[in-house]
mmCIF file of N, CA and C in Angstrom:
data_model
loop_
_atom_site.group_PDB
_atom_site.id
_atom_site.type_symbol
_atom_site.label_atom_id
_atom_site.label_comp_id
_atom_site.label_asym_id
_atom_site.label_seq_id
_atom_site.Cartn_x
_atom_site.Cartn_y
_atom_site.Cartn_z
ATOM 1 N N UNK A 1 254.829 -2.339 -0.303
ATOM 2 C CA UNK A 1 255.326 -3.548 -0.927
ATOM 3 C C UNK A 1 254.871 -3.580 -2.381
ATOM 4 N N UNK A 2 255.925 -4.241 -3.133
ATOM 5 C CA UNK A 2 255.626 -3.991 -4.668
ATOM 6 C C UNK A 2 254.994 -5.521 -5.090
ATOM 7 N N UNK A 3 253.930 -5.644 -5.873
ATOM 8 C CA UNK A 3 253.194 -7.030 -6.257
ATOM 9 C C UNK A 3 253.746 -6.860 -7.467
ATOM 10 N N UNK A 4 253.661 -7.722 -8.116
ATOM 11 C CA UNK A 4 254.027 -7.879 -9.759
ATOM 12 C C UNK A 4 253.018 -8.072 -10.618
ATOM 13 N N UNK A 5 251.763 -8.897 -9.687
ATOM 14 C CA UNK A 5 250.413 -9.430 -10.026
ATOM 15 C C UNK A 5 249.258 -8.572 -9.743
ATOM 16 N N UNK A 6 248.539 -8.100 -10.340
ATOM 17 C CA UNK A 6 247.472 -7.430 -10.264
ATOM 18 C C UNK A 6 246.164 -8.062 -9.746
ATOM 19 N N UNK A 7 246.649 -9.581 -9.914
ATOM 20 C CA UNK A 7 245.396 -10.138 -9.146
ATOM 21 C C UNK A 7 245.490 -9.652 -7.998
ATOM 22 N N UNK A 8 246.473 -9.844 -6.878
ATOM 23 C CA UNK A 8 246.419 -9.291 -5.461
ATOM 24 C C UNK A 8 245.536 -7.788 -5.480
ATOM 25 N N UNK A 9 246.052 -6.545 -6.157
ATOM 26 C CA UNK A 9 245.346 -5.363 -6.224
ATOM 27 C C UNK A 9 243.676 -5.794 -6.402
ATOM 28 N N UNK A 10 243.199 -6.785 -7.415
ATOM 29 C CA UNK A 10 242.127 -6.735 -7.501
ATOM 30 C C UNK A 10 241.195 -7.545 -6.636
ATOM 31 N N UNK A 11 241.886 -8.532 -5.903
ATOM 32 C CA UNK A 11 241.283 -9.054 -4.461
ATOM 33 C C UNK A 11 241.180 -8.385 -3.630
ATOM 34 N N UNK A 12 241.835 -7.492 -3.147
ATOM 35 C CA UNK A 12 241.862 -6.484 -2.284
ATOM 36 C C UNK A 12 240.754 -5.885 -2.438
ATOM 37 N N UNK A 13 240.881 -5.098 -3.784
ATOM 38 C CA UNK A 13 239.630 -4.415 -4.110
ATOM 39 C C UNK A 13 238.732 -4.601 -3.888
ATOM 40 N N UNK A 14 238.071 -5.682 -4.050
ATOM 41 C CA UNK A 14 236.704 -6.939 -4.585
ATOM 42 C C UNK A 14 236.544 -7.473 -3.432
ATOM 43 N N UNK A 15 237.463 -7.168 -1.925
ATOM 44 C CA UNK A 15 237.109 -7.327 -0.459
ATOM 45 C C UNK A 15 236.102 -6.205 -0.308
ATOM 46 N N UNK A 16 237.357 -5.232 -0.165
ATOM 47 C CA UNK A 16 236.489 -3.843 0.314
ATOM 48 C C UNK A 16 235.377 -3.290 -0.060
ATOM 49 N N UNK A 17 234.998 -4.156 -1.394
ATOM 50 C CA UNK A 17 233.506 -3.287 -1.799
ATOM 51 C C UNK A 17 232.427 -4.379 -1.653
ATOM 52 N N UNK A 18 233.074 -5.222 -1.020
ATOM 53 C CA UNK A 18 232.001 -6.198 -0.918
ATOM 54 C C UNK A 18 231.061 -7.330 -1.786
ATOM 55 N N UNK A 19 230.364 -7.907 -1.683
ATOM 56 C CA UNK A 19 229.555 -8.945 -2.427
ATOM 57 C C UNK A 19 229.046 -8.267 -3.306
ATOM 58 N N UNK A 20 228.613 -6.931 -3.321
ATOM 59 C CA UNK A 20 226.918 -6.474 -3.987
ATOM 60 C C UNK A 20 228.011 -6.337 -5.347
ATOM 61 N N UNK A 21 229.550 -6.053 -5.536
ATOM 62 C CA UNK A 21 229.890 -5.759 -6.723
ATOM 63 C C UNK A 21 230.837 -6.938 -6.947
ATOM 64 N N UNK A 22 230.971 -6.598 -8.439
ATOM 65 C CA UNK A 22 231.715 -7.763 -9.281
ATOM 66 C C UNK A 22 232.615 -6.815 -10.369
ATOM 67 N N UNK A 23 233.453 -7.356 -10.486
ATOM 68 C CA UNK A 23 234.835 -6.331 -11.207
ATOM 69 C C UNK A 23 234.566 -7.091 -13.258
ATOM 70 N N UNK A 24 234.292 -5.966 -13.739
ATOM 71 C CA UNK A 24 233.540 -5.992 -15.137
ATOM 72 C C UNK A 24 234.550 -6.109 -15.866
ATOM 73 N N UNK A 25 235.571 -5.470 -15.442
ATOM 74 C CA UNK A 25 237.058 -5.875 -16.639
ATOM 75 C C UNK A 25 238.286 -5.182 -15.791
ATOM 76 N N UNK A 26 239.516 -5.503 -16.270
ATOM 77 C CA UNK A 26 240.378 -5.013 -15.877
ATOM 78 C C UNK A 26 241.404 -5.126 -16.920
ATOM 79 N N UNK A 27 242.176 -4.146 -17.223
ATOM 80 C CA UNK A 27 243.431 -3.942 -17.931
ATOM 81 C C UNK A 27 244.287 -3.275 -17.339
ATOM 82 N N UNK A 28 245.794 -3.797 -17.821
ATOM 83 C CA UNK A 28 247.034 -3.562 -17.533
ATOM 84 C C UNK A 28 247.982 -2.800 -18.502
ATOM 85 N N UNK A 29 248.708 -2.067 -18.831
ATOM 86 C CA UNK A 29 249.799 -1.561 -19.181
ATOM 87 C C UNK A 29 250.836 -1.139 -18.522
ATOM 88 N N UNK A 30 252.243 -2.118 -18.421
ATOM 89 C CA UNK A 30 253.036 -2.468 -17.705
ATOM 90 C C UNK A 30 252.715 -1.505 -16.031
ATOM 91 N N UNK A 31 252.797 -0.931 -15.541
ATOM 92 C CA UNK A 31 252.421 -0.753 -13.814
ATOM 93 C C UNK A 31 251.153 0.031 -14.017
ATOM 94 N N UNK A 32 250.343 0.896 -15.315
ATOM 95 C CA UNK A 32 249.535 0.964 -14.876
ATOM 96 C C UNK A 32 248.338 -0.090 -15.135
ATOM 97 N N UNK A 33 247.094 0.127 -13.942
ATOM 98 C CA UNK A 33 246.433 -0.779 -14.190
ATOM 99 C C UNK A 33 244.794 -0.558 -13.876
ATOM 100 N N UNK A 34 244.003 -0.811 -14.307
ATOM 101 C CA UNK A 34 242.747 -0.141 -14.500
ATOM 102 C C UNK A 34 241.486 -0.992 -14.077
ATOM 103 N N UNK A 35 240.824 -0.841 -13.057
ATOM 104 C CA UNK A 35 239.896 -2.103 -12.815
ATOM 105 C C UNK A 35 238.585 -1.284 -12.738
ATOM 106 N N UNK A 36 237.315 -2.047 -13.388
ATOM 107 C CA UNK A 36 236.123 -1.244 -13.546
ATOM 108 C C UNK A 36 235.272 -2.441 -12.668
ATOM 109 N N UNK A 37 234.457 -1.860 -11.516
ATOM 110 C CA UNK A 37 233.478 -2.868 -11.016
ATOM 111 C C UNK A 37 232.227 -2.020 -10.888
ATOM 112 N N UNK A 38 231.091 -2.740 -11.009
ATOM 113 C CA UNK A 38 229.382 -2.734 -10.971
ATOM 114 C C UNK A 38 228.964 -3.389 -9.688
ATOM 115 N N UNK A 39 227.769 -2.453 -9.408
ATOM 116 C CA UNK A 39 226.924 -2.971 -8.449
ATOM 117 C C UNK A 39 225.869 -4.280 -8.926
ATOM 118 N N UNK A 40 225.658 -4.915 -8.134
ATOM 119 C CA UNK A 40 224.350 -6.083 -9.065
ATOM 120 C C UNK A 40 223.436 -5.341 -9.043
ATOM 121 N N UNK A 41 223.141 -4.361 -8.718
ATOM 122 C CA UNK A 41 221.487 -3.821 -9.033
ATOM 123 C C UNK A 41 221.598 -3.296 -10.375
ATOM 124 N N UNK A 42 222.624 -2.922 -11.166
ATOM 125 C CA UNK A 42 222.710 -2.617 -12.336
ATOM 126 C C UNK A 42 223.359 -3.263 -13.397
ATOM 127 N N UNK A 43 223.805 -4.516 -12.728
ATOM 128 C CA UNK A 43 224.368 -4.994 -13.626
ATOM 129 C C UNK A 43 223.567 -5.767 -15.136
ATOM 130 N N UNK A 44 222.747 -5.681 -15.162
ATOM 131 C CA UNK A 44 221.483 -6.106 -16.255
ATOM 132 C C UNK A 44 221.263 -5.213 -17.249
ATOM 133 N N UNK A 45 222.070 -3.977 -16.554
ATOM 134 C CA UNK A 45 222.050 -3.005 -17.737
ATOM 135 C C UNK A 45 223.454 -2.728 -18.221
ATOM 136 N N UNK A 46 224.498 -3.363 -18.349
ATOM 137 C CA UNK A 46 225.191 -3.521 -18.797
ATOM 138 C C UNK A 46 225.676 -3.501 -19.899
ATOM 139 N N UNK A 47 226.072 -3.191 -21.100
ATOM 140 C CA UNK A 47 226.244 -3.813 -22.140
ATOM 141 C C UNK A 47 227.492 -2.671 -23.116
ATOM 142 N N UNK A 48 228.089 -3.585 -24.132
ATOM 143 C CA UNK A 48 228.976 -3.432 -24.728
ATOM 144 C C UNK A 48 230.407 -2.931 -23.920
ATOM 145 N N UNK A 49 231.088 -3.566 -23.258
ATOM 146 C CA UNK A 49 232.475 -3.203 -22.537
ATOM 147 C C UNK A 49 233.584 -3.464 -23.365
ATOM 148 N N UNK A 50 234.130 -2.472 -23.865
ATOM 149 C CA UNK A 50 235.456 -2.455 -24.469
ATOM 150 C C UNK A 50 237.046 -2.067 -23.845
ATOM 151 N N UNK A 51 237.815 -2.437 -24.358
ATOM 152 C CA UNK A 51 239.301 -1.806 -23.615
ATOM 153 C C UNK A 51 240.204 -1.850 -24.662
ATOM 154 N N UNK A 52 241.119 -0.906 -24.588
ATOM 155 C CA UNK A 52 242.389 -0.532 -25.514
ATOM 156 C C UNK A 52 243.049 0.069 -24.328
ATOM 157 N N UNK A 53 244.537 -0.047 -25.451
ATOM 158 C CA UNK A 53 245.716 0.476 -24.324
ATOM 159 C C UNK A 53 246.205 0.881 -25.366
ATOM 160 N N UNK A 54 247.263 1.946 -25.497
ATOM 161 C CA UNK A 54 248.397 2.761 -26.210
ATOM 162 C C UNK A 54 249.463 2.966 -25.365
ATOM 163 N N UNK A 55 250.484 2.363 -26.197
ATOM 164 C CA UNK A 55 251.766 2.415 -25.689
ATOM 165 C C UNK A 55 252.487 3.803 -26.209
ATOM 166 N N UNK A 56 252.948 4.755 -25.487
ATOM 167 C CA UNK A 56 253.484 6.114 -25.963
ATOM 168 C C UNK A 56 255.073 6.082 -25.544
ATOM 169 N N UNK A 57 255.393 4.809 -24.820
ATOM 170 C CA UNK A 57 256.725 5.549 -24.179
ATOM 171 C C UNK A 57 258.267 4.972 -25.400
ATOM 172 N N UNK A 58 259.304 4.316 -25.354
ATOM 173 C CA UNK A 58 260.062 4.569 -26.223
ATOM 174 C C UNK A 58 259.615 4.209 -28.006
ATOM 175 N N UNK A 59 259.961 5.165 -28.679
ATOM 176 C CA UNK A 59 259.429 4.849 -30.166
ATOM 177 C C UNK A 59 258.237 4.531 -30.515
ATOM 178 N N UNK A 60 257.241 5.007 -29.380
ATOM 179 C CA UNK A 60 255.853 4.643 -29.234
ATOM 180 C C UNK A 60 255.735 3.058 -29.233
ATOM 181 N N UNK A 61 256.498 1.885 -28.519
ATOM 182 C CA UNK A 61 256.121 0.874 -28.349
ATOM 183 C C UNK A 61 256.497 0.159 -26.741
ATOM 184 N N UNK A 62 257.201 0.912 -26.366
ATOM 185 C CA UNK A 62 257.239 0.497 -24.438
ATOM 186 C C UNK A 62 255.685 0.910 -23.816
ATOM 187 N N UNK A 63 255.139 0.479 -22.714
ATOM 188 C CA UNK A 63 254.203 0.939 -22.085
ATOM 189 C C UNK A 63 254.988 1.286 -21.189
ATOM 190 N N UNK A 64 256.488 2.132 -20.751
ATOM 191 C CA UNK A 64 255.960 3.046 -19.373
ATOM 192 C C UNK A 64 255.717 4.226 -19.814
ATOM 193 N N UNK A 65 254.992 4.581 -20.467
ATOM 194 C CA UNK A 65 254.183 5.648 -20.942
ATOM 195 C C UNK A 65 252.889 5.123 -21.570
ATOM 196 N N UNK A 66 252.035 6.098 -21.555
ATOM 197 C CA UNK A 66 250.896 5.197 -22.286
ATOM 198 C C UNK A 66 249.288 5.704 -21.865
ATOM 199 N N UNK A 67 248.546 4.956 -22.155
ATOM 200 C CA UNK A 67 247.113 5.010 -21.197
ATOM 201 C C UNK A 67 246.111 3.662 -21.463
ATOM 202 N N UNK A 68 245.170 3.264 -20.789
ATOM 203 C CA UNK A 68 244.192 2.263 -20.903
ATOM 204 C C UNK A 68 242.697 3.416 -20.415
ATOM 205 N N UNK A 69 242.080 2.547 -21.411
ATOM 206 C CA UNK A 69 240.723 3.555 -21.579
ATOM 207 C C UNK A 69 239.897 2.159 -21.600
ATOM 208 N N UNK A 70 238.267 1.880 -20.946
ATOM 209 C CA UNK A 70 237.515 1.455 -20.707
ATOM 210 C C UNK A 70 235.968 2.089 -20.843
ATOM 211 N N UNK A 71 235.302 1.224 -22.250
ATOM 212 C CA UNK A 71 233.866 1.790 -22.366
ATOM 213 C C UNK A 71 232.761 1.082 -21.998
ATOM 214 N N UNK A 72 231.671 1.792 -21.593
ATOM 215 C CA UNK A 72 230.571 0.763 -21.978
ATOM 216 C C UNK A 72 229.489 1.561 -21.517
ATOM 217 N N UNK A 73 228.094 0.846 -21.837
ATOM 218 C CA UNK A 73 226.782 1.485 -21.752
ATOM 219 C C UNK A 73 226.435 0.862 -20.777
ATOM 220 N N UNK A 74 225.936 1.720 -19.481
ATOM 221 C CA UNK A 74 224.770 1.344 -18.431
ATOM 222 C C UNK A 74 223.439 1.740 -18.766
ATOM 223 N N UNK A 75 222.752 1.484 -19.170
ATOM 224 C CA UNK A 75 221.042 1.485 -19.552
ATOM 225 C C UNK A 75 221.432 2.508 -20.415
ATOM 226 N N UNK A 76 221.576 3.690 -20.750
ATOM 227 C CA UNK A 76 221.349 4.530 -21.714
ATOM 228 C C UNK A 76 222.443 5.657 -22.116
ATOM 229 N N UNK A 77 223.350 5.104 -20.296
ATOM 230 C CA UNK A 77 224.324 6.133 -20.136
ATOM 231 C C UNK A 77 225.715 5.389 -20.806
ATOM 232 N N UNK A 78 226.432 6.063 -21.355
ATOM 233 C CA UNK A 78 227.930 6.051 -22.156
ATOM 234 C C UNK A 78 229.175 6.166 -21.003
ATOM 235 N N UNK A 79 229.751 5.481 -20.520
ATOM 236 C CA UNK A 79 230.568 5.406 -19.575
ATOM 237 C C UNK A 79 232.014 5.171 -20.110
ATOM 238 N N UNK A 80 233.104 6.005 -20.016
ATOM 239 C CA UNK A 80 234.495 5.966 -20.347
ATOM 240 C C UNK A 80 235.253 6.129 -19.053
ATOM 241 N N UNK A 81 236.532 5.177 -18.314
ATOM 242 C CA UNK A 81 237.222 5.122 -17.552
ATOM 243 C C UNK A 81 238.204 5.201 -18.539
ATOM 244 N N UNK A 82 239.155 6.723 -17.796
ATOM 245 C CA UNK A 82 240.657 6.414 -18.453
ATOM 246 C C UNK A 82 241.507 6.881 -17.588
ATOM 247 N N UNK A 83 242.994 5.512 -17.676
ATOM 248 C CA UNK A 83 244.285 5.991 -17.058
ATOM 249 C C UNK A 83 244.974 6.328 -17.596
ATOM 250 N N UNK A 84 246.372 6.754 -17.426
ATOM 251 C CA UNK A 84 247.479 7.313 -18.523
ATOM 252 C C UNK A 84 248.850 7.649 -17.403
ATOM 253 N N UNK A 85 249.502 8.011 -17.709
ATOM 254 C CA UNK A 85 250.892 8.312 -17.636
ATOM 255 C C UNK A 85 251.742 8.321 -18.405
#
């Protein structure tokens, strides 16, 4: 079944992993969609979370082409999540 809303995807999500995590950001570019979640035992080390998206598909301004990229620092470590299509 097709959702239109990404909230549903991210409830779902945020069932299955249970209480101990919490979803740190999430971005969209038209179907794709990118959700980053933390455990609470680390979440104190958290810091600086960024997101961008690039649209590649017609004339470089449609997103069904594209990617979303997600940064940030856990205590010391440099963490990058990226989607694309």
């Amino acid at each position: 079944m097709f959702y239109s809303s990404k909230s549903h995807w991210e409830k779902q999500v945020a069932a299955a992993l249970g209480p101990s995590y919490r979803m740190v950001t999430a971005e969209t570019l038209c179907a794709i969609h990118l959700m980053v979640f933390i455990h609470e035992s680390v979440e104190g080390l958290l810091v600086g979370t960024k997101t961008s998206t690039v649209a590649c598909g017609c004339w470089g301004l449609l997103g069904n082409k594209g990617g979303i990229h997600v940064s940030m620092l856990v205590g010391k470590t440099s963490l990058l999540f990226t989607n694309c299509h």
